[in-house]
Structures are given as structure tokens and as C-alpha cells.
mmCIF file of C-alpha atoms in Angstrom:
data_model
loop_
_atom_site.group_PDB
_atom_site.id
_atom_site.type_symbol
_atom_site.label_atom_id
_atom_site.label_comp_id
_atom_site.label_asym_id
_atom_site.label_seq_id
_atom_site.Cartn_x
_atom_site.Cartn_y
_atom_site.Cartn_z
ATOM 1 C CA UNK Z 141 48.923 77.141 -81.105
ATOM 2 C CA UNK Z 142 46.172 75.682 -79.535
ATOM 3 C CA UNK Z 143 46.085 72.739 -80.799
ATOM 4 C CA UNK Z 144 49.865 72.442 -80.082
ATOM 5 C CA UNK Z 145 49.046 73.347 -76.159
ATOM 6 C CA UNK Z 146 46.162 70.770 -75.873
ATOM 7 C CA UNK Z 147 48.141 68.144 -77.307
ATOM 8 C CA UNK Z 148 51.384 68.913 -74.824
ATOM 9 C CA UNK Z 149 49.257 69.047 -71.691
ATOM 10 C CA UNK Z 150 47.843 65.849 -72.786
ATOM 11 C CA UNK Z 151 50.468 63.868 -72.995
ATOM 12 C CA UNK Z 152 51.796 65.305 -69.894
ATOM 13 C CA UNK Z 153 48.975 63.593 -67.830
ATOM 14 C CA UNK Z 154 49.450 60.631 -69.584
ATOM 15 C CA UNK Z 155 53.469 59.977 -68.928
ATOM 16 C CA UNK Z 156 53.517 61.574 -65.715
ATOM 17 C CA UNK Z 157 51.794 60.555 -62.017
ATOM 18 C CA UNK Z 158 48.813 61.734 -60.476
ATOM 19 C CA UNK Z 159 47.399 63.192 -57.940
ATOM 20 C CA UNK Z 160 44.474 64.338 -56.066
ATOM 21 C CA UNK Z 161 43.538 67.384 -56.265
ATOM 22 C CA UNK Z 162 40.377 67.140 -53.626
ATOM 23 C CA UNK Z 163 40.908 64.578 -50.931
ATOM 24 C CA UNK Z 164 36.882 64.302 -49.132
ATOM 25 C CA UNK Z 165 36.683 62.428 -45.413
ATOM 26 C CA UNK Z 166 33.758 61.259 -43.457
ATOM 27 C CA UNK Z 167 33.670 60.347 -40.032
ATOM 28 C CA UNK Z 168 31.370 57.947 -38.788
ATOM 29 C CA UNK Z 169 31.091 57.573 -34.885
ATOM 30 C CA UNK Z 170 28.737 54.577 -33.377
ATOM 31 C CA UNK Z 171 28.448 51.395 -31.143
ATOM 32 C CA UNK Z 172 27.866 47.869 -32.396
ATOM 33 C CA UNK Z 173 26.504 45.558 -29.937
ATOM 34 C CA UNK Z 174 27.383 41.945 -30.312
ATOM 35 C CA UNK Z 175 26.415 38.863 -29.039
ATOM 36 C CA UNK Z 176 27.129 36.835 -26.353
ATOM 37 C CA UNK Z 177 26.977 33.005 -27.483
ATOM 38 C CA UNK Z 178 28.633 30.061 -25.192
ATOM 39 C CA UNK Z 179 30.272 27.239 -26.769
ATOM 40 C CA UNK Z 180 29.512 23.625 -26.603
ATOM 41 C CA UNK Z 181 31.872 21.157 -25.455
ATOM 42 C CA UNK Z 182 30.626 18.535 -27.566
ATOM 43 C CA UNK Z 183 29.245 16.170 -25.158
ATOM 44 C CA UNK Z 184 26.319 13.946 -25.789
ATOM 45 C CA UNK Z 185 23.770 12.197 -22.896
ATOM 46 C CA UNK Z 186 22.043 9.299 -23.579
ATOM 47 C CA UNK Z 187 19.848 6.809 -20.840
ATOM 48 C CA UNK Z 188 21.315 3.201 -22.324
ATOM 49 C CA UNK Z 189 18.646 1.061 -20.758
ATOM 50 C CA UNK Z 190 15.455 1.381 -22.320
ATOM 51 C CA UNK Z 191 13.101 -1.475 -21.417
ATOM 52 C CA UNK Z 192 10.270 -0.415 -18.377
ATOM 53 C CA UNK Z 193 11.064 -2.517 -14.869
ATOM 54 C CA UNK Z 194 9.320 -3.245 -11.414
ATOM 55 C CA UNK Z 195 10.947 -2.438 -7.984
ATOM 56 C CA UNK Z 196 9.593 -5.041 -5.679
ATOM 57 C CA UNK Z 197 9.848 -2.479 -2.127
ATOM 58 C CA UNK Z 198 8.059 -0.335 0.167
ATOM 59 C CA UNK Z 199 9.077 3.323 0.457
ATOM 60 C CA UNK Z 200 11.455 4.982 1.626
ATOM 61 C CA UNK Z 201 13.614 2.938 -1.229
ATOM 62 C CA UNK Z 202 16.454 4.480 -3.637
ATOM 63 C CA UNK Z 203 15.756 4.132 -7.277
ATOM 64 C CA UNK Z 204 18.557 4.473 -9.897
ATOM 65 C CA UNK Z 205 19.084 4.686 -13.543
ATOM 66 C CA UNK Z 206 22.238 4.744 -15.522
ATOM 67 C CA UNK Z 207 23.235 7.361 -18.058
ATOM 68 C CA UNK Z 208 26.023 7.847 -20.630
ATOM 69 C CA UNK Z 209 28.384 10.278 -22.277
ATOM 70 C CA UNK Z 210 28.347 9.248 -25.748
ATOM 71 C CA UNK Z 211 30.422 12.786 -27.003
ATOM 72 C CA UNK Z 212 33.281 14.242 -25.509
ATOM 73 C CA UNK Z 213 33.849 15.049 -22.244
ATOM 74 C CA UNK Z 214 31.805 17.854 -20.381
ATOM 75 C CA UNK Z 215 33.206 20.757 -19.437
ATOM 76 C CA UNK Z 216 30.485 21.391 -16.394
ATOM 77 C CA UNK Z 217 28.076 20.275 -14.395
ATOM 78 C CA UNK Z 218 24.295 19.853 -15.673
ATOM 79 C CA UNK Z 219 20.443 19.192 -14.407
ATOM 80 C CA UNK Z 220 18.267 16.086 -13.845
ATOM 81 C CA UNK Z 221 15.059 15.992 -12.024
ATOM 82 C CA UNK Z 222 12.695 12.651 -11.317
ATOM 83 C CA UNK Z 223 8.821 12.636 -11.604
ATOM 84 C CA UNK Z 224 6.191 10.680 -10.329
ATOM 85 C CA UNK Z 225 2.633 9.896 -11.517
ATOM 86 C CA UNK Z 226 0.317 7.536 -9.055
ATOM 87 C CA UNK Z 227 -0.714 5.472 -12.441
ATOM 88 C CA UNK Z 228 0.124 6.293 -16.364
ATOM 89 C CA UNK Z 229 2.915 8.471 -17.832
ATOM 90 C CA UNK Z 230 5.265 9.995 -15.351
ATOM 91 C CA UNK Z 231 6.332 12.666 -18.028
ATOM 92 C CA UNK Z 232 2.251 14.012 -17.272
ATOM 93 C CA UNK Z 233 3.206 13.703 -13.095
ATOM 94 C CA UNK Z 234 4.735 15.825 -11.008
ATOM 95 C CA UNK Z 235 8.445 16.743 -10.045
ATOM 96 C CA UNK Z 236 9.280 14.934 -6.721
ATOM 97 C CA UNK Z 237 13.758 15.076 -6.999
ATOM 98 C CA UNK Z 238 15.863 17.398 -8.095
ATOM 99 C CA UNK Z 239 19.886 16.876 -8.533
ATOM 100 C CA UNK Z 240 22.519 17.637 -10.474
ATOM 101 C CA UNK Z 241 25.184 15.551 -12.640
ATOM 102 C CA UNK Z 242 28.847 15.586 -12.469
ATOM 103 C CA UNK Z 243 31.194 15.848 -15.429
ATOM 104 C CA UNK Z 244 31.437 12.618 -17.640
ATOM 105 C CA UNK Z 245 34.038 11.806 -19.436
ATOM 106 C CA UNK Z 246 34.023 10.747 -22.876
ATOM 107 C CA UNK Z 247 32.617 7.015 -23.693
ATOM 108 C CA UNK Z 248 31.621 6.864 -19.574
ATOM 109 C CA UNK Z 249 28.844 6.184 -17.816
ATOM 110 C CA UNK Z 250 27.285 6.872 -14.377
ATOM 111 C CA UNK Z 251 24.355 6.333 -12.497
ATOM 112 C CA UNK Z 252 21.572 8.644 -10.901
ATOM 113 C CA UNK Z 253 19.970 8.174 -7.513
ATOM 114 C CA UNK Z 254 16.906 9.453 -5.920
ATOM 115 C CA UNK Z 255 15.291 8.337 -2.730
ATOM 116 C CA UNK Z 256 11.612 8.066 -2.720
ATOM 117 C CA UNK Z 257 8.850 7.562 -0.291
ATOM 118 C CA UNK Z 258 5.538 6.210 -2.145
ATOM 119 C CA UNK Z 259 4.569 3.499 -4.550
ATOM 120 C CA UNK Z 260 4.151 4.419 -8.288
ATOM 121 C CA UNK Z 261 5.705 5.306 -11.551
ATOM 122 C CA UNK Z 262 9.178 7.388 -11.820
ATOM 123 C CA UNK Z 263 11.441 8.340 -14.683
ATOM 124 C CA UNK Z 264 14.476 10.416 -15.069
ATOM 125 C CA UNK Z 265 14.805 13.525 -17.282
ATOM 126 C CA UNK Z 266 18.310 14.753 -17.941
ATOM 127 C CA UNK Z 267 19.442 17.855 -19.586
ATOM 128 C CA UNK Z 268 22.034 18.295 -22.068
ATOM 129 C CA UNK Z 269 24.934 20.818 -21.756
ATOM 130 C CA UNK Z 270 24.193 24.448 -22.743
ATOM 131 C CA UNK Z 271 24.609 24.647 -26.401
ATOM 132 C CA UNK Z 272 23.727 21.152 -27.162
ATOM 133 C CA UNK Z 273 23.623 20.970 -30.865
ATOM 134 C CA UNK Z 274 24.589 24.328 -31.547
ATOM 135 C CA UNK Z 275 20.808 24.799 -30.318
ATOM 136 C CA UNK Z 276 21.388 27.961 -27.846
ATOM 137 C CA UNK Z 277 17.741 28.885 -27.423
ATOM 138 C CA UNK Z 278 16.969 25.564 -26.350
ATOM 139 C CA UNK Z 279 17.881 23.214 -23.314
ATOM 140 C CA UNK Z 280 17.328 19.489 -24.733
ATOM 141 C CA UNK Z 281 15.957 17.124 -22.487
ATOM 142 C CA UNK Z 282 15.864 13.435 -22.570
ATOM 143 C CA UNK Z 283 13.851 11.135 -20.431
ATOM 144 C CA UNK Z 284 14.817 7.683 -18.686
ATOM 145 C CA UNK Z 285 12.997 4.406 -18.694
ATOM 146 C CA UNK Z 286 10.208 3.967 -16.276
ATOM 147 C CA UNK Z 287 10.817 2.036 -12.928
ATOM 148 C CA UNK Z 288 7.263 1.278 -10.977
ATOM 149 C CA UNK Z 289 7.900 0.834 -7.337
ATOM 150 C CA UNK Z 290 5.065 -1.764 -5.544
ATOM 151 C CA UNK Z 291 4.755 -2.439 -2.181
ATOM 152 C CA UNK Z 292 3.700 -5.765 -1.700
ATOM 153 C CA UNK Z 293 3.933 -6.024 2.285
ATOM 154 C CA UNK Z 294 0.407 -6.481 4.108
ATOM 155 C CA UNK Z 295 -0.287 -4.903 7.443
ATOM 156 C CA UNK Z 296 0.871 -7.173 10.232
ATOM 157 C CA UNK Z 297 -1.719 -9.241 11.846
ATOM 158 C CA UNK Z 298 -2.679 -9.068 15.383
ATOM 159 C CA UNK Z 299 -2.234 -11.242 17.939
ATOM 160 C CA UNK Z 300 -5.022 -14.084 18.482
ATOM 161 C CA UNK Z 301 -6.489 -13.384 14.590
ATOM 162 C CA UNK Z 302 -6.305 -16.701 12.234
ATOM 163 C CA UNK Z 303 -4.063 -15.299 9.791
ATOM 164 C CA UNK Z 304 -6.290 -17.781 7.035
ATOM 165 C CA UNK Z 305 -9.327 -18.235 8.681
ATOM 166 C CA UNK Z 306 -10.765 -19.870 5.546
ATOM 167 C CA UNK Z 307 -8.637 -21.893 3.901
ATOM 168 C CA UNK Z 308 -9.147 -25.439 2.543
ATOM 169 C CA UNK Z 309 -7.257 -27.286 5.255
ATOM 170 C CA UNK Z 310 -8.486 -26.002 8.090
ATOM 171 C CA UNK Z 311 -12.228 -26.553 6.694
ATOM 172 C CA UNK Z 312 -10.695 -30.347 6.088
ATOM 173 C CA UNK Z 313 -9.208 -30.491 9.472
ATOM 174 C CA UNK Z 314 -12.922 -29.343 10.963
ATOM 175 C CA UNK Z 315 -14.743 -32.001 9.269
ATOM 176 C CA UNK Z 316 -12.249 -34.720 10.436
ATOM 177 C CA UNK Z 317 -12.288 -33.691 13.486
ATOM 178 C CA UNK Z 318 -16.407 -33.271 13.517
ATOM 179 C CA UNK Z 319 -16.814 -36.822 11.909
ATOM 180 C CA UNK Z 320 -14.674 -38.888 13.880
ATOM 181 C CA UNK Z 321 -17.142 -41.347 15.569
ATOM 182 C CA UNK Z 322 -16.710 -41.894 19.399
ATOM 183 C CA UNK Z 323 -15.623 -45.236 20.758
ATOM 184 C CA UNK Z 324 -17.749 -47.422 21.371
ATOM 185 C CA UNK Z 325 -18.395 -48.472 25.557
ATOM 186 C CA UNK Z 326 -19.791 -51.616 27.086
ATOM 187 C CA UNK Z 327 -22.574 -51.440 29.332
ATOM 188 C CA UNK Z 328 -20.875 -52.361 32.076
ATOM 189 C CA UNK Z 329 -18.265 -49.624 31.657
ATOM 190 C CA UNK Z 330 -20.511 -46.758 31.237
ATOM 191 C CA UNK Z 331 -22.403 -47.632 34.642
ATOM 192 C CA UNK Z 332 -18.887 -47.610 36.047
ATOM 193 C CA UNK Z 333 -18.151 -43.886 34.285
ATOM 194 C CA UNK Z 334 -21.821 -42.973 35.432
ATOM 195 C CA UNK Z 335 -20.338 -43.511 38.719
ATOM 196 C CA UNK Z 336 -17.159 -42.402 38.771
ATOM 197 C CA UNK Z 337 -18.590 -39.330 37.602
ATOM 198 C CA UNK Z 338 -18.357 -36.076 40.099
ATOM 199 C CA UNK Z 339 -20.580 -34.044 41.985
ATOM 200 C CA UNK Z 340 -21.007 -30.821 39.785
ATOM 201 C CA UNK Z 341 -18.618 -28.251 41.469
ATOM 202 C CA UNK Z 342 -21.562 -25.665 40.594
ATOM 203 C CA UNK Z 343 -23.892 -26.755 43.361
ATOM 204 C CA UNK Z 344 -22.875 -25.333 47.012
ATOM 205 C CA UNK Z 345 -22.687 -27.686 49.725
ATOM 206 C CA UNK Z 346 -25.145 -27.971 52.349
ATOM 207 C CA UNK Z 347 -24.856 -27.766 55.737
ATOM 208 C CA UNK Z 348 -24.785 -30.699 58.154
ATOM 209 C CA UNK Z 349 -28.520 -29.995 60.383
ATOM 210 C CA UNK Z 350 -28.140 -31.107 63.857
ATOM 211 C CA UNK Z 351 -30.324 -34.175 65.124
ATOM 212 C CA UNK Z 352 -32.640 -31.563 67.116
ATOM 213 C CA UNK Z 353 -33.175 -29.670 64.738
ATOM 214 C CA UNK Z 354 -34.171 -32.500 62.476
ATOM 215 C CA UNK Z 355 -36.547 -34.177 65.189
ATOM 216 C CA UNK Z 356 -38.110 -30.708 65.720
ATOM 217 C CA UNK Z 357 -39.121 -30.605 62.105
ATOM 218 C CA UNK Z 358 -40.110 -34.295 61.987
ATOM 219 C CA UNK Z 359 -42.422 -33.328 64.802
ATOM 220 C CA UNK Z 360 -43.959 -30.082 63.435
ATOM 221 C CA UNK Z 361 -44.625 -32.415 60.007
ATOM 222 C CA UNK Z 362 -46.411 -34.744 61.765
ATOM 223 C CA UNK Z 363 -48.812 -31.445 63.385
ATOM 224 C CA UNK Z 364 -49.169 -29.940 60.172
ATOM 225 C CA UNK Z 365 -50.623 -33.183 58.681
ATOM 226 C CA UNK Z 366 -53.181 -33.655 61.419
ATOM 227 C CA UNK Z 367 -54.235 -30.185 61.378
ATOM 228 C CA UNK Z 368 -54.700 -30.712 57.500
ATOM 229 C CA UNK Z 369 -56.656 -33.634 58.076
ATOM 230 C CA UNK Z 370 -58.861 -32.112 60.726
ATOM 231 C CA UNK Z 371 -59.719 -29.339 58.441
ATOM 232 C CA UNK Z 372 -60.831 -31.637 55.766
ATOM 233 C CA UNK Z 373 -64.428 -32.418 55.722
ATOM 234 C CA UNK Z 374 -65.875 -35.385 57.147
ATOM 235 C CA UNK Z 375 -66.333 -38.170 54.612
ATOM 236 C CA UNK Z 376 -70.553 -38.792 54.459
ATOM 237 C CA UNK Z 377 -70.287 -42.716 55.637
ATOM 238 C CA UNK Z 378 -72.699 -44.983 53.041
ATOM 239 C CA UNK Z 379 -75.097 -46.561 54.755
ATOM 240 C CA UNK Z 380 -76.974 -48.579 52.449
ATOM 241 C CA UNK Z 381 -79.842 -49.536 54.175
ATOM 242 C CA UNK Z 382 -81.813 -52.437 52.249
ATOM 243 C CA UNK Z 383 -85.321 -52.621 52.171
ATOM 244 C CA UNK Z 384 -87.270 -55.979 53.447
ATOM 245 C CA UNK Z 385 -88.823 -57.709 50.344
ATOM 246 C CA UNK Z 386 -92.414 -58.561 50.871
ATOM 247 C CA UNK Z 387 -91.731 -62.264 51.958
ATOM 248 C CA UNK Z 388 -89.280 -61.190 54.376
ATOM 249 C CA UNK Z 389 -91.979 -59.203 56.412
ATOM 250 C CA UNK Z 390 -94.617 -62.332 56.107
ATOM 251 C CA UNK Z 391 -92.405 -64.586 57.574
ATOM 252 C CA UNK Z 392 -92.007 -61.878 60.791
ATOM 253 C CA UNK Z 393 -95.241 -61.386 60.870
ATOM 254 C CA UNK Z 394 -95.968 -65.214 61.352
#
């Protein structure tokens, strides 16, 4: 009999369906925090020229470069900034201009403009769109060519100053004009420039003395040389006095 039992109850489970007979539930209550990622329109910025070049101007002057979209077109707007270094590397300078670029469309290209006010090097750097790359920690920058600026304009001269006080043909023109002999005059000639000559202007004129005047001083002249001769010692006259020779005084005596 119970064998007969076990064997029924068996084959009851078997043919028939079945069910649960403990049904056990668990309940788990939480928060999962996910995050926030933006998605890149595709687009791609590239600086086409790539060769270094030399403004020729003195600041203020506008420098430009041109960059492309080589993806697809941007959905926004994105950075660019200019930098400056006296001499060297402008990536090691400072930033002097700050701006912002438009949307390009796919395959298009625009140009960048900053105005500057000192001689020197410049470049570009450009940001790509958020995302770039699927890169979202990142911003990915890319730099420009560099443009020098020189100011080759000298200070204006002032008035009066020989703007080339030494060069070679104004010596030449000096040593023409210093070696040119003069012409040659007759004798005859020069006694007539001698004469022809003028009074020096320099020398003031004198006045005209009145004939009184000049007899009065004739007269005192004459006074003033007497006096000078009266008050000059009296020449000792020479009288040479000869002595009689010893026939002389014979031939009185006889």
C-alpha cells in the first residue's frame, strides 16, 4: 500500500501543473545618479595656412588669419584668443585678444581679426567644440601660424636737420665745390676791383670839424712843439779848438 501511494502521487506531479507553494519578495528602494554628457556635433577646426609671414605696419594695425570647418557644421559658438611675445614663441607670451567664433558650416571657412597696438610676434589659438573627439574632459586647442608685425617708420626729422648729413654725394659735392680754382684777373682789373671796392659799412662816419676848430688845433700843435723843444736840453756846441804847432808860434814870434 505504500508503495502503491508513492507511486500514484508521483505520477500525479509529473502529468499535472505546478505551482508555488512559497512565493518570497524583496523590495529594494534607492537612487542612481547618472551622468550628464553633451554631444558633439561633429565639427572639426583646422588653421589652413601654415607658413610664418611679416606685416610690414606700425600699430594700431588689424591682423587676421583664416580658419576652416573641415567636419560638419557647428551647432554653437566657440573661443579663440591671440598672444603676443616681444621676440620667440608667442605660445610662451601673453594673452593680448580675446573673441569668439561664429558657427561654420561644413567644408567653410572664415577669417579671425584682432586689432593690435605694438610690434612683435602673434598667433591664434582656437578651440574646438565641447566634446571634440568624444574627449569631454578636455577642450582641444589648436594654434595659428605666426604673423610678426615691424614697424619700419623712423621718427620724422626736424626742420633745418640734413636728413643725410654724411652721405657720399654731398662729401663729393664739398670737394668740388672746395677745389674749384678761382679765375684768374689781370692786373689791371684787380686795381680797378681794389677800387671799386667799398668803404667797410662797420666803421662810423666822422664828423665834418669846422675850419676854427681845425686852425685852433693847428695852432695849439705848433705851442706844444715849442714848449717840447724848450724843455729839451741845450745841445753842448763843439768847439774844437786846435792847438798852434810849434812853427806856427815861431813865425808870430818873428
Amino acid at each position: 500500500m505504500a508503495i502503491w501511494y508513492a507511486t500514484t502521487i508521483t505520477t500525479s506531479f509529473i502529468d499535472g501543473s505546478t505551482g508555488a507553494y512559497f512565493n518570497d519578495q524583496d523590495h529594494v528602494t534607492g537612487v542612481i545618479t547618472a551622468g550628464t554628457w553633451s554631444i558633439w556635433d561633429k565639427s572639426s577646426l583646422t588653421f589652413p595656412d601654415k607658413e610664418d609671414r611679416t606685416v610690414s605696419a606700425c600699430s594700431p594695425v588689424d591682423i587676421s588669419v583664416r580658419i576652416m570647418n573641415t567636419g560638419s557644421t557647428m551647432e554653437g559658438n566657440t573661443e579663440f584668443a591671440v598672444y603676443y611675445a616681444d621676440a620667440g614663441n608667442p605660445k610662451d607670451g601673453s594673452s593680448v585678444f580675446h573673441g569668439d567664433i561664429e558657427p561654420i558650416k561644413e567644408a567653410e571657412t572664415t577669417t579671425l581679426q584682432a586689432n593690435i597696438n605694438q610690434s612683435g610676434n602673434y598667433k591664434f589659438k582656437a578651440l574646438q567644440r565641447p566634446g571634440h573627439s568624444n574627449k569631454e574632459d578636455i577642450r582641444q586647442e589648436l594654434w595659428s601660424e605666426t604673423i610678426t608685425v615691424k614697424c619700419d617708420q623712423k621718427e620724422p626729422e626736424k626742420a633745418g636737420d640734413d636728413p643725410n648729413p654724411d652721405t657720399p654725394g654731398k662729401k663729393e659735392k664739398d670737394n668740388q665745390e672746395v677745389n674749384v680754382p678761382a679765375p684768374t684777373t689781370k692786373p689791371n682789373e684787380k686795381n680797378n676791383e681794389e677800387k671799386a671796392t667799398p668803404k667797410e659799412e662797420d666803421e662810423p662816419e666822422q664828423p665834418a670839424v669846422p675850419a676854427e676848430l681845425e686852425m685852433k688845433t693847428e695852432e695849439q700843435a705848433e705851442v706844444e712843439a715849442a714848449s717840447e723843444q724848450s724843455q729839451e736840453p741845450p745841445k753842448k756846441e763843439e768847439t774844437a779848438e786846435s792847438t798852434p804847432s810849434p812853427a806856427e808860434t815861431t813865425s808870430t814870434q818873428e
